[in-house]
Tab-separated table of C-alpha atoms and ligand atoms in Angstrom:
chain	number	residue	atom	x	y	z
A	7	MET	CA	-13.195	-101.300	-108.985
A	8	ILE	CA	-13.654	-104.324	-111.192
A	9	THR	CA	-11.372	-105.760	-113.873
A	10	GLY	CA	-11.830	-108.078	-116.841
A	11	ARG	CA	-11.485	-110.981	-114.418
A	12	ALA	CA	-14.417	-109.895	-112.251
A	13	ARG	CA	-16.745	-112.587	-110.878
A	14	LEU	CA	-20.386	-111.788	-111.630
A	15	ALA	CA	-23.643	-112.575	-109.853
A	16	GLY	CA	-27.001	-110.896	-109.298
A	17	VAL	CA	-30.597	-111.231	-108.175
A	18	ILE	CA	-33.397	-112.054	-110.612
A	19	GLY	CA	-36.816	-110.724	-109.612
A	20	TRP	CA	-39.920	-109.046	-110.992
A	21	PRO	CA	-39.957	-106.414	-109.728
A	22	VAL	CA	-36.468	-106.346	-108.230
A	23	VAL	CA	-36.242	-102.709	-107.191
A	24	HIS	CA	-37.117	-103.494	-103.548
A	25	SER	CA	-34.451	-106.198	-103.193
A	26	ARG	CA	-31.798	-105.480	-100.562
A	27	SER	CA	-29.528	-108.185	-101.986
A	28	PRO	CA	-27.440	-105.846	-104.205
A	29	LEU	CA	-26.702	-103.646	-101.173
A	30	LEU	CA	-25.963	-106.649	-98.998
A	31	HIS	CA	-23.636	-108.412	-101.450
A	32	GLY	CA	-22.129	-105.098	-102.551
A	33	THR	CA	-21.211	-104.351	-98.936
A	34	TRP	CA	-19.413	-107.700	-98.643
A	35	LEU	CA	-17.652	-107.280	-102.017
A	36	ALA	CA	-16.266	-103.919	-100.840
A	37	GLN	CA	-15.438	-105.229	-97.353
A	38	TYR	CA	-13.428	-108.177	-98.715
A	39	GLY	CA	-11.915	-106.226	-101.639
A	40	ILE	CA	-13.249	-108.768	-104.142
A	41	ASP	CA	-12.962	-108.229	-107.898
A	42	GLY	CA	-16.635	-108.855	-108.593
A	43	ALA	CA	-20.110	-107.376	-109.017
A	44	TYR	CA	-23.645	-108.265	-107.921
A	45	VAL	CA	-26.411	-106.624	-109.927
A	46	PRO	CA	-30.239	-106.370	-109.860
A	47	LEU	CA	-31.863	-108.187	-112.803
A	48	SER	CA	-35.460	-107.204	-113.473
A	49	ILE	CA	-36.887	-110.072	-115.556
A	50	GLN	CA	-40.497	-110.809	-116.493
A	51	PRO	CA	-41.679	-114.359	-115.726
A	52	GLU	CA	-41.909	-115.366	-119.412
A	53	HIS	CA	-38.230	-114.480	-119.884
A	54	PHE	CA	-36.911	-116.149	-116.750
A	55	ALA	CA	-35.516	-119.346	-118.315
A	56	ALA	CA	-33.902	-117.486	-121.226
A	57	CYS	CA	-32.356	-115.032	-118.764
A	58	VAL	CA	-30.791	-117.810	-116.671
A	59	MET	CA	-29.345	-119.533	-119.754
A	60	SER	CA	-27.949	-116.203	-120.959
A	61	LEU	CA	-26.349	-115.414	-117.609
A	62	MET	CA	-24.641	-118.792	-117.697
A	63	ARG	CA	-23.352	-118.177	-121.235
A	64	MET	CA	-22.186	-114.705	-120.227
A	65	GLY	CA	-19.985	-116.223	-117.568
A	66	PHE	CA	-21.956	-115.346	-114.457
A	67	ALA	CA	-21.037	-117.457	-111.438
A	68	GLY	CA	-24.707	-117.703	-110.477
A	69	ALA	CA	-27.616	-115.699	-109.139
A	70	ASN	CA	-30.177	-115.318	-106.432
A	71	VAL	CA	-33.805	-115.798	-107.401
A	72	THR	CA	-36.636	-113.960	-105.725
A	73	ILE	CA	-40.389	-113.467	-106.157
A	74	PRO	CA	-42.024	-114.607	-108.444
A	75	HIS	CA	-39.372	-116.915	-109.927
A	76	LYS	CA	-38.482	-119.373	-107.126
A	77	GLU	CA	-40.695	-122.201	-108.424
A	78	ALA	CA	-39.609	-121.632	-112.052
A	79	ALA	CA	-35.993	-121.840	-110.877
A	80	PHE	CA	-36.790	-125.123	-109.138
A	81	ALA	CA	-38.137	-126.530	-112.412
A	82	LEU	CA	-35.165	-125.287	-114.450
A	83	CYS	CA	-32.248	-126.665	-112.435
A	84	ASP	CA	-30.099	-129.578	-113.625
A	85	GLU	CA	-29.207	-130.437	-110.038
A	86	LEU	CA	-31.038	-129.710	-106.804
A	87	ALA	CA	-29.611	-129.592	-103.297
A	88	PRO	CA	-31.690	-131.417	-100.646
A	89	SER	CA	-32.727	-127.997	-99.288
A	90	ALA	CA	-34.311	-127.113	-102.640
A	91	ARG	CA	-36.066	-130.463	-102.969
A	92	ARG	CA	-37.553	-130.052	-99.516
A	93	ALA	CA	-38.655	-126.475	-100.184
A	94	GLU	CA	-39.768	-127.149	-103.781
A	95	ALA	CA	-38.325	-123.721	-104.525
A	96	VAL	CA	-34.869	-122.365	-105.363
A	97	ASN	CA	-33.418	-119.035	-104.248
A	98	THR	CA	-29.754	-119.628	-105.118
A	99	LEU	CA	-28.331	-120.720	-108.485
A	100	VAL	CA	-24.728	-121.733	-109.013
A	101	PHE	CA	-23.479	-122.369	-112.551
A	102	ARG	CA	-21.037	-125.266	-112.554
A	103	ASP	CA	-19.554	-126.773	-115.728
A	104	GLY	CA	-22.528	-125.681	-117.816
A	105	ARG	CA	-25.040	-127.045	-115.315
A	106	ILE	CA	-27.507	-125.122	-113.173
A	107	VAL	CA	-27.306	-126.145	-109.525
A	108	GLY	CA	-30.103	-124.907	-107.277
A	109	SER	CA	-30.431	-124.669	-103.527
A	110	ASN	CA	-32.717	-122.983	-101.055
A	111	THR	CA	-30.919	-121.083	-98.306
A	112	ASP	CA	-33.981	-119.713	-96.470
A	113	GLY	CA	-34.050	-122.598	-94.006
A	114	ILE	CA	-30.339	-122.446	-93.185
A	115	GLY	CA	-30.563	-118.643	-92.993
A	116	PHE	CA	-33.330	-118.963	-90.427
A	117	MET	CA	-31.378	-121.520	-88.392
A	118	GLN	CA	-28.158	-119.480	-88.477
A	119	ASN	CA	-30.034	-116.383	-87.368
A	120	LEU	CA	-31.412	-118.280	-84.382
A	121	ARG	CA	-27.909	-119.427	-83.469
A	122	ALA	CA	-26.610	-115.865	-83.821
A	123	HIS	CA	-29.211	-114.885	-81.199
A	124	GLY	CA	-27.987	-117.607	-78.863
A	125	VAL	CA	-30.962	-119.874	-79.543
A	126	ASP	CA	-30.271	-123.552	-80.145
A	127	PRO	CA	-32.622	-124.342	-83.047
A	128	SER	CA	-32.847	-127.976	-82.009
A	129	VAL	CA	-34.806	-127.036	-78.897
A	130	GLY	CA	-38.366	-127.681	-79.814
A	131	PRO	CA	-41.198	-128.065	-80.248
A	132	ALA	CA	-41.680	-125.290	-82.796
A	133	LEU	CA	-44.962	-123.668	-83.780
A	134	VAL	CA	-44.801	-122.380	-87.362
A	135	LEU	CA	-47.519	-119.837	-88.192
A	136	GLY	CA	-48.303	-119.901	-91.913
A	137	ALA	CA	-48.162	-122.519	-94.649
A	138	GLY	CA	-46.637	-120.726	-97.648
A	139	GLY	CA	-43.176	-121.001	-99.175
A	140	ALA	CA	-41.363	-119.585	-96.162
A	141	ALA	CA	-43.180	-121.927	-93.762
A	142	ARG	CA	-42.161	-124.854	-95.967
A	143	ALA	CA	-38.462	-123.901	-96.066
A	144	ILE	CA	-38.247	-123.121	-92.337
A	145	GLY	CA	-40.385	-126.084	-91.308
A	146	ALA	CA	-38.245	-128.452	-93.357
A	147	ALA	CA	-35.018	-127.085	-91.837
A	148	LEU	CA	-36.403	-127.534	-88.320
A	149	LEU	CA	-37.726	-131.039	-89.060
A	150	ASP	CA	-34.386	-132.040	-90.584
A	151	ALA	CA	-32.709	-130.864	-87.367
A	152	GLY	CA	-34.947	-133.285	-85.455
A	153	VAL	CA	-37.321	-130.661	-84.059
A	154	ILE	CA	-41.009	-131.426	-83.474
A	155	VAL	CA	-42.918	-128.977	-85.700
A	156	ARG	CA	-46.571	-127.937	-85.720
A	157	PHE	CA	-47.963	-125.840	-88.561
A	158	CYS	CA	-50.795	-123.453	-87.839
A	159	ASN	CA	-52.434	-121.600	-90.708
A	160	ARG	CA	-55.607	-119.542	-91.251
A	161	THR	CA	-56.548	-121.943	-94.071
A	162	GLU	CA	-56.080	-125.118	-92.068
A	163	GLU	CA	-56.078	-127.484	-95.057
A	164	ARG	CA	-52.893	-125.827	-96.367
A	165	ALA	CA	-51.189	-126.594	-93.051
A	166	THR	CA	-52.496	-130.157	-93.143
A	167	ARG	CA	-51.240	-130.630	-96.701
A	168	LEU	CA	-47.839	-129.154	-95.862
A	169	ALA	CA	-47.430	-131.392	-92.817
A	170	ALA	CA	-48.432	-134.444	-94.890
A	171	GLN	CA	-45.770	-133.522	-97.450
A	172	ILE	CA	-42.779	-132.584	-95.323
A	173	GLY	CA	-43.587	-133.891	-91.835
A	174	GLY	CA	-44.898	-132.421	-88.609
A	175	LEU	CA	-48.491	-131.879	-87.587
A	176	ALA	CA	-51.153	-129.273	-88.304
A	177	ILE	CA	-53.280	-127.475	-85.732
A	178	GLY	CA	-56.191	-125.082	-86.193
A	179	TRP	CA	-55.583	-121.327	-86.468
A	180	GLU	CA	-57.818	-120.564	-83.474
A	181	ALA	CA	-55.647	-122.823	-81.298
A	182	ARG	CA	-52.470	-120.771	-81.825
A	183	THR	CA	-52.498	-118.832	-78.552
A	184	ALA	CA	-53.476	-121.838	-76.441
A	185	ALA	CA	-50.712	-123.882	-78.116
A	186	LEU	CA	-47.945	-121.452	-77.087
A	187	SER	CA	-47.394	-123.022	-73.667
A	188	ASP	CA	-46.494	-126.341	-75.374
A	189	HIS	CA	-43.801	-124.803	-77.577
A	190	ALA	CA	-40.267	-123.460	-77.105
A	191	LEU	CA	-40.266	-121.534	-80.369
A	192	VAL	CA	-42.945	-119.726	-82.369
A	193	ILE	CA	-42.235	-118.354	-85.844
A	194	ASN	CA	-44.401	-115.973	-87.830
A	195	THR	CA	-44.027	-116.792	-91.541
A	196	THR	CA	-47.275	-115.050	-92.536
A	197	SER	CA	-47.444	-111.576	-93.993
A	198	LEU	CA	-49.169	-110.280	-90.849
A	199	GLY	CA	-47.249	-107.462	-89.170
A	200	MET	CA	-45.744	-106.167	-92.410
A	201	ALA	CA	-45.891	-102.407	-92.873
A	202	GLY	CA	-49.404	-101.551	-94.036
A	203	ARG	CA	-50.859	-104.928	-92.939
A	204	GLN	CA	-52.712	-105.811	-89.780
A	205	ALA	CA	-50.685	-107.174	-86.872
A	206	LEU	CA	-50.652	-110.847	-85.961
A	207	ASP	CA	-53.128	-111.448	-83.165
A	208	LEU	CA	-51.184	-113.621	-80.706
A	209	ASP	CA	-51.520	-113.168	-76.950
A	210	LEU	CA	-48.095	-113.881	-75.492
A	211	ALA	CA	-49.278	-113.587	-71.885
A	212	ARG	CA	-49.941	-117.360	-71.883
A	213	ALA	CA	-46.486	-118.309	-73.181
A	214	SER	CA	-43.883	-120.020	-71.057
A	215	VAL	CA	-41.051	-117.717	-69.928
A	216	ASP	CA	-38.497	-119.473	-72.125
A	217	LEU	CA	-40.452	-119.119	-75.374
A	218	THR	CA	-38.461	-117.674	-78.285
A	219	VAL	CA	-40.492	-115.550	-80.706
A	220	ALA	CA	-39.176	-115.238	-84.264
A	221	ASP	CA	-40.578	-113.193	-87.131
A	222	ILE	CA	-39.513	-113.387	-90.759
A	223	VAL	CA	-41.086	-109.998	-91.515
A	224	TYR	CA	-38.362	-107.304	-91.575
A	225	VAL	CA	-40.318	-104.253	-92.736
A	226	PRO	CA	-40.726	-102.850	-90.127
A	227	LEU	CA	-37.575	-104.146	-88.424
A	228	GLU	CA	-39.438	-104.331	-85.116
A	229	THR	CA	-42.844	-105.879	-85.850
A	230	PRO	CA	-45.712	-105.597	-83.344
A	231	LEU	CA	-45.126	-109.301	-82.574
A	232	LEU	CA	-41.472	-108.751	-81.682
A	233	ALA	CA	-42.310	-105.664	-79.623
A	234	SER	CA	-44.922	-107.693	-77.742
A	235	ALA	CA	-42.397	-110.507	-77.148
A	236	ARG	CA	-39.911	-108.045	-75.644
A	237	ALA	CA	-42.651	-106.427	-73.549
A	238	HIS	CA	-43.415	-109.877	-72.115
A	239	GLY	CA	-39.740	-110.498	-71.372
A	240	LEU	CA	-39.418	-113.153	-74.088
A	241	ARG	CA	-36.520	-113.604	-76.471
A	242	ALA	CA	-37.266	-111.972	-79.853
A	243	VAL	CA	-35.486	-112.898	-83.095
A	244	GLU	CA	-35.982	-110.394	-85.903
A	245	GLY	CA	-36.399	-111.186	-89.598
A	246	LEU	CA	-33.579	-109.044	-90.950
A	247	GLY	CA	-30.997	-111.498	-89.612
A	248	MET	CA	-32.542	-114.310	-91.663
A	249	LEU	CA	-32.259	-112.164	-94.802
A	250	LEU	CA	-28.571	-111.539	-94.074
A	251	HIS	CA	-27.749	-115.146	-93.179
A	252	GLN	CA	-29.559	-116.670	-96.175
A	253	ALA	CA	-27.188	-114.709	-98.427
A	254	VAL	CA	-23.999	-116.309	-97.048
A	255	PRO	CA	-23.911	-119.615	-99.017
A	256	GLY	CA	-24.485	-117.908	-102.392
A	257	PHE	CA	-21.763	-115.333	-101.810
A	258	ALA	CA	-19.342	-118.069	-100.731
A	259	ALA	CA	-20.082	-120.145	-103.852
A	260	TRP	CA	-19.795	-117.250	-106.335
A	261	PHE	CA	-16.973	-115.202	-104.852
A	262	GLY	CA	-14.938	-117.779	-102.928
A	263	VAL	CA	-15.087	-116.078	-99.517
A	264	THR	CA	-17.452	-117.064	-96.714
A	265	PRO	CA	-18.714	-113.678	-95.521
A	266	VAL	CA	-19.498	-112.763	-91.933
A	267	VAL	CA	-22.834	-111.305	-90.837
A	268	ASP	CA	-21.721	-108.611	-88.414
A	269	ALA	CA	-23.107	-105.486	-86.735
A	270	GLU	CA	-21.827	-103.258	-89.534
A	271	LEU	CA	-23.802	-105.226	-92.149
A	272	TYR	CA	-26.908	-104.950	-89.957
A	273	ARG	CA	-26.336	-101.207	-89.709
A	274	VAL	CA	-25.979	-100.764	-93.478
A	275	VAL	CA	-29.045	-102.824	-94.455
A	276	ALA	CA	-31.213	-101.618	-91.567
A	277	GLY	CA	-30.256	-98.045	-92.443
A	278	ASP	CA	-31.434	-98.613	-96.006
A	279	LEU	CA	-34.711	-100.123	-94.798
A	280	LEU	CA	-35.324	-97.117	-92.556
A	281	ALA	CA	-34.411	-94.586	-95.263
B	12	ATR	P1	-45.052	-117.200	-98.998
B	12	ATR	O1	-45.161	-118.311	-100.000
B	12	ATR	O2	-44.282	-116.004	-99.469
B	12	ATR	O3	-44.600	-117.665	-97.637
B	12	ATR	P2	-47.988	-116.922	-99.124
B	12	ATR	O4	-48.229	-118.199	-99.805
B	12	ATR	O5	-48.534	-115.679	-99.726
B	12	ATR	O6	-46.482	-116.599	-98.763
B	12	ATR	O7	-48.509	-117.090	-97.655
B	12	ATR	C1	-48.736	-116.060	-96.825
B	12	ATR	C2	-49.166	-116.623	-95.469
B	12	ATR	O8	-49.747	-115.576	-94.707
B	12	ATR	C3	-50.218	-117.713	-95.606
B	12	ATR	O9	-49.966	-118.692	-94.633
B	12	ATR	C4	-51.512	-116.961	-95.326
B	12	ATR	O10	-52.560	-117.742	-94.841
B	12	ATR	P3	-53.608	-118.472	-95.856
B	12	ATR	O11	-52.936	-119.713	-96.343
B	12	ATR	O12	-54.809	-118.748	-95.033
B	12	ATR	O13	-53.878	-117.470	-96.958
B	12	ATR	C5	-51.045	-115.994	-94.272
B	12	ATR	N1	-51.932	-114.846	-94.131
B	12	ATR	C6	-52.049	-113.798	-94.959
B	12	ATR	N2	-52.957	-112.921	-94.498
B	12	ATR	C7	-53.461	-113.438	-93.342
B	12	ATR	C8	-54.446	-113.017	-92.366
B	12	ATR	N3	-55.112	-111.849	-92.498
B	12	ATR	N4	-54.668	-113.811	-91.305
B	12	ATR	C9	-54.001	-114.978	-91.156
B	12	ATR	N5	-53.058	-115.439	-92.028
B	12	ATR	C10	-52.793	-114.681	-93.102
């Protein structure tokens, strides 16, 4: 139930129908008995800026931003958190005194998910596979935590450019399997392993026994990479946890309660993904 005092937030995407954020935030709103709502906002790119200004005038507390608007959100903000500057993309907007404040919670979501799996994110070195937006946000979070990071991407020059911009080093795509033994953590930020896509070709037999294997893909929940990690007795960190943890700072800012990522939330969102 909501009243005339309800706090409002939502997720802006195009399309937005596949977003799990309304379910995720809606579960927390119900769990904490908060007078508020979190709605899906399907907005075409050319209307993005007008939509954000309107939400602010309508009294929204803020919004999440998803594909394809994260760079437009970055350009629109009056204030940027360091996380957003590093990522050059914004996924969380908070409206404060008529100003748009942007942050990027993907990096912190990744780090919190590692911690939730008992992995100290500061143990490095880390091998980041991919060089897109997710690699940038995660790589920056790891670098800022003092971790040695190597980027490895099919198109090597993208990895080289990314490393030159945010730090770390680039290595060639063909070197990824051989490089495993030098790393404590490997993260797939590519789209390989997603439902309907080919699997990531990474032979984990050469990895050291204490390698942690993380995937940001969460459809399917158990990617071929994660299944292979478990089969080799390695620690596997699934992508759904990052999705849940990246949502925490926005919810806290809009609704005034820092929510907990617990087994019940996993069950609800995983159940929806499997449905
Ligand atoms: P985002 O910004 O959402 O992270 P993106 O820019 O679309 O995503 O990047 C997707 C990543 O998956 C890229 O690193 C891409 O590699 P390229 O830069 O060479 O395109 C990687 N990727 C996609 N398909 C791949 C494939 N078949 N083999 C290896 N890498 C692949």
